[in-house]
JSON list of C-alpha atoms in Angstrom, two decimals:
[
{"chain": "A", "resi": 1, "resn": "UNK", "atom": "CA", "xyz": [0.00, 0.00, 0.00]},
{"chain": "A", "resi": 2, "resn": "UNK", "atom": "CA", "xyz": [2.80, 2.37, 0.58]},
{"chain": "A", "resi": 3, "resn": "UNK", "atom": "CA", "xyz": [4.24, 1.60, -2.92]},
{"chain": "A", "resi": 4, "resn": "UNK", "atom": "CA", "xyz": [1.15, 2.52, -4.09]},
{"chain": "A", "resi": 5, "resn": "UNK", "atom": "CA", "xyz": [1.02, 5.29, -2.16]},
{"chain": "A", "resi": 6, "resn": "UNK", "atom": "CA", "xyz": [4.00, 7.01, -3.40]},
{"chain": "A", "resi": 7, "resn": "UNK", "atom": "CA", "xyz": [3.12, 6.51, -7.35]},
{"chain": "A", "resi": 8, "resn": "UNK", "atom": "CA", "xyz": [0.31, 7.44, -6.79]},
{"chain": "A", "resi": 9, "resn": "UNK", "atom": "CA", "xyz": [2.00, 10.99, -5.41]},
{"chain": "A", "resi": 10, "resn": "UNK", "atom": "CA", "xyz": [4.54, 10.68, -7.90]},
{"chain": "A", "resi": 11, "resn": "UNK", "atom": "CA", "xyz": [2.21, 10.53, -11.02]},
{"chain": "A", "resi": 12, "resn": "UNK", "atom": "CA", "xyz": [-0.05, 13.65, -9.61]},
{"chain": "A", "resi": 13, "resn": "UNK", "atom": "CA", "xyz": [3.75, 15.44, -9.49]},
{"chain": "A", "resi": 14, "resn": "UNK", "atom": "CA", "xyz": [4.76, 14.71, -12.76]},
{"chain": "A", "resi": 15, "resn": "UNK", "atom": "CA", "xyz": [1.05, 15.53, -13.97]},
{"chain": "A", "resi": 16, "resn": "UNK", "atom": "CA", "xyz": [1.18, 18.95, -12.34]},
{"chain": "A", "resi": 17, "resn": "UNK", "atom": "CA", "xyz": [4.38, 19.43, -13.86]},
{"chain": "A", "resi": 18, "resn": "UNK", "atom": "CA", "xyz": [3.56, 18.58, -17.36]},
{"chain": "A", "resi": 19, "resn": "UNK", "atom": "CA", "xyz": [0.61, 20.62, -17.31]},
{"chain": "A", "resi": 20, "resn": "UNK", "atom": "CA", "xyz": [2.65, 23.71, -16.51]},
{"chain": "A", "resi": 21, "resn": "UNK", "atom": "CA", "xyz": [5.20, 22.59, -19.11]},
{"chain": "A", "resi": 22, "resn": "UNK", "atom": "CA", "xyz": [2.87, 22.18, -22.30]},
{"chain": "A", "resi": 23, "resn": "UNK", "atom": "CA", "xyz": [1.60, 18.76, -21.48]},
{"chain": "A", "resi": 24, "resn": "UNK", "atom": "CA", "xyz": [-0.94, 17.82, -24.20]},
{"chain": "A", "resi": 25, "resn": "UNK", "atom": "CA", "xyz": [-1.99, 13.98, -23.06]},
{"chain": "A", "resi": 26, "resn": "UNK", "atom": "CA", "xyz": [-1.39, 12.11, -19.86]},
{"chain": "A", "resi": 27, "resn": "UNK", "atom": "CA", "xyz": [-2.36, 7.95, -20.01]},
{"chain": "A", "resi": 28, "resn": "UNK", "atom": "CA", "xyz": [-2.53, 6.15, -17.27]},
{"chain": "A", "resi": 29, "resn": "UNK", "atom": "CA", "xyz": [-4.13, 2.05, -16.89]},
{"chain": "A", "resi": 30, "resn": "UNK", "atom": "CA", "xyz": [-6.93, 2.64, -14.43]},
{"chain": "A", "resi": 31, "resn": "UNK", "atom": "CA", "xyz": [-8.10, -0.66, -13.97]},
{"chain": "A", "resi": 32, "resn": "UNK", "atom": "CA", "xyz": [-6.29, -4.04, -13.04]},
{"chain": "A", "resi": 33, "resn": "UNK", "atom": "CA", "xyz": [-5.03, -6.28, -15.81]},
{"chain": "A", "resi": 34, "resn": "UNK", "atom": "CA", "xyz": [-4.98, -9.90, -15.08]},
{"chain": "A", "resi": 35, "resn": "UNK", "atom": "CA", "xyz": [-4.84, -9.01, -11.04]},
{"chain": "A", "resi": 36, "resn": "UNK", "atom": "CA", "xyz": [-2.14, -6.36, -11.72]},
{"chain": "A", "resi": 37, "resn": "UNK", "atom": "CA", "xyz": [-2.08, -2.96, -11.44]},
{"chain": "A", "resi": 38, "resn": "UNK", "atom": "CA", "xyz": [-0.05, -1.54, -13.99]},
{"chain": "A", "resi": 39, "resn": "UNK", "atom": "CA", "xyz": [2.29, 1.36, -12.61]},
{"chain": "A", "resi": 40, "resn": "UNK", "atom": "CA", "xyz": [2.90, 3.16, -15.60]},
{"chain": "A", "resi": 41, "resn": "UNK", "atom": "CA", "xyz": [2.73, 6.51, -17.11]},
{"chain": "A", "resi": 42, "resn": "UNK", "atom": "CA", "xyz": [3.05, 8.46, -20.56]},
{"chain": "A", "resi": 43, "resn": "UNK", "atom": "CA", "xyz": [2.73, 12.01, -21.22]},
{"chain": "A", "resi": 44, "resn": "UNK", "atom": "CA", "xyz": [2.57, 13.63, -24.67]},
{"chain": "A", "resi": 45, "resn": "UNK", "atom": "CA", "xyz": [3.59, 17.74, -24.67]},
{"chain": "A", "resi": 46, "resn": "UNK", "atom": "CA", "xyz": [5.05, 20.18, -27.17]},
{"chain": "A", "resi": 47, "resn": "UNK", "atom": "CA", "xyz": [8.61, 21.14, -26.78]},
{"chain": "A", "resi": 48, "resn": "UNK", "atom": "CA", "xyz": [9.79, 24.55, -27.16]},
{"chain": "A", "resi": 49, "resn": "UNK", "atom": "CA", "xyz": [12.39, 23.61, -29.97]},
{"chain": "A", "resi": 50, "resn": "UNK", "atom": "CA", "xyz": [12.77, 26.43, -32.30]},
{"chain": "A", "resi": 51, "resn": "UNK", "atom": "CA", "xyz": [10.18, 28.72, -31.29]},
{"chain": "A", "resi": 52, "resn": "UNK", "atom": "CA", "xyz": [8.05, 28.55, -34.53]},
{"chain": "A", "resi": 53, "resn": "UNK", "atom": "CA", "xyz": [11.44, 28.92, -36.89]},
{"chain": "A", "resi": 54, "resn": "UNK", "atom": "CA", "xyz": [11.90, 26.05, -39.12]},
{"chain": "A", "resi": 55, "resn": "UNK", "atom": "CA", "xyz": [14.74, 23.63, -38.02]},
{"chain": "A", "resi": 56, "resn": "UNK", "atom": "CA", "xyz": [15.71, 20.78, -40.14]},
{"chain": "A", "resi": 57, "resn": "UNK", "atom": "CA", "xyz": [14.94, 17.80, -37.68]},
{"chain": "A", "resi": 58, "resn": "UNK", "atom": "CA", "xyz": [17.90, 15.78, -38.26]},
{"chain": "A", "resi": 59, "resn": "UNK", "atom": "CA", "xyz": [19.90, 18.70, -37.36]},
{"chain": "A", "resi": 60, "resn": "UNK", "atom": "CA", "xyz": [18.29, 18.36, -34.06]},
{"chain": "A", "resi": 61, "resn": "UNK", "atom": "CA", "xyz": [18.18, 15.02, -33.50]},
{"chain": "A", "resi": 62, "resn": "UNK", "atom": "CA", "xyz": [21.86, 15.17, -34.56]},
{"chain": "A", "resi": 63, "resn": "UNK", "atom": "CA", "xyz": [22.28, 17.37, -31.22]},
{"chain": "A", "resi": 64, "resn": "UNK", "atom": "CA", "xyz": [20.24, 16.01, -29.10]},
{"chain": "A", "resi": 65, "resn": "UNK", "atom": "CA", "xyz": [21.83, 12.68, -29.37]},
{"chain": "A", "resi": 66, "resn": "UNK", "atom": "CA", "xyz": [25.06, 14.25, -28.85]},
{"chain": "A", "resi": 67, "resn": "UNK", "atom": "CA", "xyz": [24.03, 15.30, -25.51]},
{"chain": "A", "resi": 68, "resn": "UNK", "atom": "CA", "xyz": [24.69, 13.63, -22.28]},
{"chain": "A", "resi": 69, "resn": "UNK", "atom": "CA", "xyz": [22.30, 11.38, -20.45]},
{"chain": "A", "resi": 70, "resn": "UNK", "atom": "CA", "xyz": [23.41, 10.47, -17.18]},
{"chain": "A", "resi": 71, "resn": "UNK", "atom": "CA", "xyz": [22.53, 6.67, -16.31]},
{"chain": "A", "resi": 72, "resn": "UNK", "atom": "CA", "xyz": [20.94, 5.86, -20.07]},
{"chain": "A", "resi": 73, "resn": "UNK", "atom": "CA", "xyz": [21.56, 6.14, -23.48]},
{"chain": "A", "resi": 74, "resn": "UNK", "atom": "CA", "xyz": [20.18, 8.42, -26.60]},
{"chain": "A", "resi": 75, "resn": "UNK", "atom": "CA", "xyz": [19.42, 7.07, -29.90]},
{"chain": "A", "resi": 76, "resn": "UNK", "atom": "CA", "xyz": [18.04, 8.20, -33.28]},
{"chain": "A", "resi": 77, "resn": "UNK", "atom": "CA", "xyz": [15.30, 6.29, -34.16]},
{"chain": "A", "resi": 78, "resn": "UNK", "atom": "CA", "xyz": [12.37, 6.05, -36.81]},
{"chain": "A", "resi": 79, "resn": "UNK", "atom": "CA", "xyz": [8.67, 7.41, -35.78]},
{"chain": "A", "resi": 80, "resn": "UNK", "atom": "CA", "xyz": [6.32, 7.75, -38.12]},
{"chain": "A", "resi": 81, "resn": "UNK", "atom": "CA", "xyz": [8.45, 8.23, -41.30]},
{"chain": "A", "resi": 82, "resn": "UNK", "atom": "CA", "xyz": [10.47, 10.69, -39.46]},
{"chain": "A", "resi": 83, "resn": "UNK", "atom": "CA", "xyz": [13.96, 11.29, -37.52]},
{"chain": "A", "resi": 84, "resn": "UNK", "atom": "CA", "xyz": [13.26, 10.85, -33.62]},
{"chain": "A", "resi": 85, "resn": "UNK", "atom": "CA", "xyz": [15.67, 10.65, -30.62]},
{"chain": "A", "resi": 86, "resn": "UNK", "atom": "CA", "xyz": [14.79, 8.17, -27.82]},
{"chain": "A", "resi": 87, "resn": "UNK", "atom": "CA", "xyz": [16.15, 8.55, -24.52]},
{"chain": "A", "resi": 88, "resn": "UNK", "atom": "CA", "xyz": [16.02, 5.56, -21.79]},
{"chain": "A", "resi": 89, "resn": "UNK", "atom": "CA", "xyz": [17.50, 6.46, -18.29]},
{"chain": "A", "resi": 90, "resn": "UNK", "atom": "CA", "xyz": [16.67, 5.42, -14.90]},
{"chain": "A", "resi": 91, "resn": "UNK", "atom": "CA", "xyz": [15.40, 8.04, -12.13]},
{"chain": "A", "resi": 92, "resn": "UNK", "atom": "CA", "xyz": [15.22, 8.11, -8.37]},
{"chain": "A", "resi": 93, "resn": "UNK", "atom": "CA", "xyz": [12.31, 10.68, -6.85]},
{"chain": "A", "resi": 94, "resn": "UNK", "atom": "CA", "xyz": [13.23, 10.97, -3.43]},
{"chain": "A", "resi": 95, "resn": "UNK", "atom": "CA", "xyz": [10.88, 12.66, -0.95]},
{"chain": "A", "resi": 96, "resn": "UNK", "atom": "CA", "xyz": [11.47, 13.55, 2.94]},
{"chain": "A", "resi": 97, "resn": "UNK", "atom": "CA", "xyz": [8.20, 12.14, 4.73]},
{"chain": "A", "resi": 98, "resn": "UNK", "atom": "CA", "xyz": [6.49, 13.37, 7.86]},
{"chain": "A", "resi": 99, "resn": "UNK", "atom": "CA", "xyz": [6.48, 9.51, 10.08]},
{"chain": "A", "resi": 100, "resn": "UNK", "atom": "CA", "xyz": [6.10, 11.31, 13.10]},
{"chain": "A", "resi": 101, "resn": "UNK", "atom": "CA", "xyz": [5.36, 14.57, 14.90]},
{"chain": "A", "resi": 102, "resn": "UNK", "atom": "CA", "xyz": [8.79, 16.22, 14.38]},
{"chain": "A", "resi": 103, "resn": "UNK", "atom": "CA", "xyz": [10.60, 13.66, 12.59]},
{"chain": "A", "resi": 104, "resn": "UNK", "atom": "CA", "xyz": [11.19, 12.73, 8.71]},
{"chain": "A", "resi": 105, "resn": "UNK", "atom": "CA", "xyz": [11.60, 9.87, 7.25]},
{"chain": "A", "resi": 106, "resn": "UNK", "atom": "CA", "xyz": [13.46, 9.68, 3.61]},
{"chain": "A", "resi": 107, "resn": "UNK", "atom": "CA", "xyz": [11.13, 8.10, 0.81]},
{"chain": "A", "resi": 108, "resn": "UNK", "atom": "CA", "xyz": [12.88, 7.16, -2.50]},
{"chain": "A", "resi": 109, "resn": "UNK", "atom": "CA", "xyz": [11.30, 5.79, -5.94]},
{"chain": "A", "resi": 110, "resn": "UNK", "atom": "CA", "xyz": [13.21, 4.27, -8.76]},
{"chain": "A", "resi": 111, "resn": "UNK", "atom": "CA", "xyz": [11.42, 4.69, -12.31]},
{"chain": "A", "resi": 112, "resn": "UNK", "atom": "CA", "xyz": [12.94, 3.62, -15.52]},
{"chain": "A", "resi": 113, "resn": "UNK", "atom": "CA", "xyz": [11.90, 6.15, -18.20]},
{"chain": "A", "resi": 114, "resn": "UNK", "atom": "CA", "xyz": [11.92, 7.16, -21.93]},
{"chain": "A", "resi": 115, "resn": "UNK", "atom": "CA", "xyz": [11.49, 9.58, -23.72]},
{"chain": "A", "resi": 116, "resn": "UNK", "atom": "CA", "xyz": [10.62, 10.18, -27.41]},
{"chain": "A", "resi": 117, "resn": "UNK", "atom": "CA", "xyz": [11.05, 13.64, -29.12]},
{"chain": "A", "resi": 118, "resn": "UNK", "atom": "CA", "xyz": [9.89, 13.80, -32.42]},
{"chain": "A", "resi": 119, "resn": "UNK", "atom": "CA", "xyz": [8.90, 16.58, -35.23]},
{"chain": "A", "resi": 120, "resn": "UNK", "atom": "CA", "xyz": [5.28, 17.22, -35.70]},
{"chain": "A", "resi": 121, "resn": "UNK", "atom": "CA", "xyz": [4.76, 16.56, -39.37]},
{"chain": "A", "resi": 122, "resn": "UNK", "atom": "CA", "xyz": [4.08, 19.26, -42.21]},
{"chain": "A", "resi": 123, "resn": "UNK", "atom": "CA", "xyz": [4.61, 22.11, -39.53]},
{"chain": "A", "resi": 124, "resn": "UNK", "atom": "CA", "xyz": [7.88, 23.20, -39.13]},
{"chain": "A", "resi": 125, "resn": "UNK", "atom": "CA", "xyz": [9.15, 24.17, -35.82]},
{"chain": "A", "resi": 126, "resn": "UNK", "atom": "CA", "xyz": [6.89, 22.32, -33.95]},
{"chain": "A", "resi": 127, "resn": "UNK", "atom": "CA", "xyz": [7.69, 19.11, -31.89]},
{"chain": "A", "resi": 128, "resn": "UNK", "atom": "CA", "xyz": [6.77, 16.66, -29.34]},
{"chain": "A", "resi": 129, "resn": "UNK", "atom": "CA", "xyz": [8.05, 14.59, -26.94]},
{"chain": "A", "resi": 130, "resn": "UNK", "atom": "CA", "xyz": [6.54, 11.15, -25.66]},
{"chain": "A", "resi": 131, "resn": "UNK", "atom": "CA", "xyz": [7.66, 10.67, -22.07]},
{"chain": "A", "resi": 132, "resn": "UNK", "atom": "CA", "xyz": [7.17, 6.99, -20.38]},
{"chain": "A", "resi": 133, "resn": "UNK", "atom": "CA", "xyz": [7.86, 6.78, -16.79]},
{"chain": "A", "resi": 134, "resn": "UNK", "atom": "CA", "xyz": [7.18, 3.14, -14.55]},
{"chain": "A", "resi": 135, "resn": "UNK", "atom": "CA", "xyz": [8.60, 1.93, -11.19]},
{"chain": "A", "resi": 136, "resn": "UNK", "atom": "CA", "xyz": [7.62, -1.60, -12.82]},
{"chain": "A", "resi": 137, "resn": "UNK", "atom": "CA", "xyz": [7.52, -4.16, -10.19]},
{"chain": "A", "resi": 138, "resn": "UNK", "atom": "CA", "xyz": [9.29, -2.59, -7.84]},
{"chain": "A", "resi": 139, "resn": "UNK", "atom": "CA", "xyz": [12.37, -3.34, -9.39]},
{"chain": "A", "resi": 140, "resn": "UNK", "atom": "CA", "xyz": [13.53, -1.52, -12.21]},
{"chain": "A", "resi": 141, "resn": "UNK", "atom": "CA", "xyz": [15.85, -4.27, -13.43]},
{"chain": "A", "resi": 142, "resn": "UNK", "atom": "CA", "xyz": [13.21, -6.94, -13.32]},
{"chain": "A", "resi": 143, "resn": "UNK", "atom": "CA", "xyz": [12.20, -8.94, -16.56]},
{"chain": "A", "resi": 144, "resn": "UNK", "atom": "CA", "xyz": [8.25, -7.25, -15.87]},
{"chain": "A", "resi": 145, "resn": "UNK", "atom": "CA", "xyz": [9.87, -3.75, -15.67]},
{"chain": "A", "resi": 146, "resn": "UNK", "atom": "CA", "xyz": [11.60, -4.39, -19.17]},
{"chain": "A", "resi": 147, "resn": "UNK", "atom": "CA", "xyz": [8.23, -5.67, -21.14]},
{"chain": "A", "resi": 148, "resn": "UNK", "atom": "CA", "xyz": [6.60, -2.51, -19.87]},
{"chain": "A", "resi": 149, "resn": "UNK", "atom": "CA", "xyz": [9.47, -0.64, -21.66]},
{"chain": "A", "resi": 150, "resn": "UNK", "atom": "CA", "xyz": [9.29, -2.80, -24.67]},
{"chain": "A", "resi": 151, "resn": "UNK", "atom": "CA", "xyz": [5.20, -2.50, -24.64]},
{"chain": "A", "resi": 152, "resn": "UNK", "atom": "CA", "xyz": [5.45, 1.47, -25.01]},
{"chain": "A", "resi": 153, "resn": "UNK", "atom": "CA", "xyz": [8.51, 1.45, -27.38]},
{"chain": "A", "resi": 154, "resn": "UNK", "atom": "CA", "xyz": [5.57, -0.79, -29.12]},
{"chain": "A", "resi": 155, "resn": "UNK", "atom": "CA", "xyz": [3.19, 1.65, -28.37]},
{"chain": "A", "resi": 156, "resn": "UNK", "atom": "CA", "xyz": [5.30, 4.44, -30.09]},
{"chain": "A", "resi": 157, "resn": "UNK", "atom": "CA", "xyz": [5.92, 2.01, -33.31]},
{"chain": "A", "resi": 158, "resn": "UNK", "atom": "CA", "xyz": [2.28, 2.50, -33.72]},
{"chain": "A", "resi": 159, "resn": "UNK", "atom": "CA", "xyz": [2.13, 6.14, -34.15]},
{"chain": "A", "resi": 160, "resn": "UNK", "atom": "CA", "xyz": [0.84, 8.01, -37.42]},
{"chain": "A", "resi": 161, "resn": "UNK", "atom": "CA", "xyz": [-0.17, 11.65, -38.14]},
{"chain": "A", "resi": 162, "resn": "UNK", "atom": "CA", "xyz": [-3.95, 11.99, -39.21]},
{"chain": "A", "resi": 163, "resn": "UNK", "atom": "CA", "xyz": [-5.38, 15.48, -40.15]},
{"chain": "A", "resi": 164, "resn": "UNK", "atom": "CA", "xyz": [-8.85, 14.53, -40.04]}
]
């Protein structure tokens, strides 16, 4: 219950934050699976990369994979027909927790996360990133924390423009 507890604090954080940061979509499972309650997260939001001025997207890619990501990796990748970077790192949230009246007790919360950034097609200037975020199992090395990695990399495979 107190795992829960803290994702469940954790995702109304990063929610919060992503709204004030030009979060667009936030998905979350809401209901069991199978007896398991998926703790997972992705948020869709624009990203402030060239401020309406055209930039050709491999040039960006081309720096963003250049740049340092402490604990992971970067990677150009393929989404939808286009250049994209993905980023995988792992992330520790710690949290000092009232336990008692006048004492604090230290909470921490591994996640393994990626992140997608991506052009938005036929409008130059614009982009998006696809953030993932999961605690898994518990443990972020765990076979169960890797297939919820590999199920939104999936997830992202799937993605198309539509104009409709």
């Amino acid at each position: 219950m107190h795992f829960r507890l803290e994702v469940r604090r954790s995702l109304e954080k990063q929610a919060r934050a992503a709204k004030r940061n030009g979060g667009l979509d936030l998905y979350l499972p809401m209901l069991p699976r199978g007896g398991i309650f998926l703790m997972a997260s992705f948020i869709v939001a624009e990203m402030p990369i060239g401020q309406g001025h055209a930039v050709p997207p491999q040039a960006v890619i081309d720096q963003l994979v250049n740049e340092d990501v402490p604990g992971g990796t970067a990677t150009k990748v393929d989404v939808a027909g286009a250049p994209a970077l993905r980023r995988a790192y792992r992330s520790t949230l710690d949290e000092e927790k009232p336990s008692s009246p006048g004492a604090v007790q230290q909470a921490s919360l591994s996640t393994r996360r990626v992140e997608y950034v991506l052009p938005v097609a036929d409008d130059p200037g614009r982009w998006i990133s696809i953030n993932f975020s999961t605690p898994g199992d518990g443990d972020i090395d765990s076979e169960f924390t890797g297939v919820l990695v590999e199920l939104f990399d999936a997830v992202v495979g799937t993605f198309r423009w539509s104009y409709e």
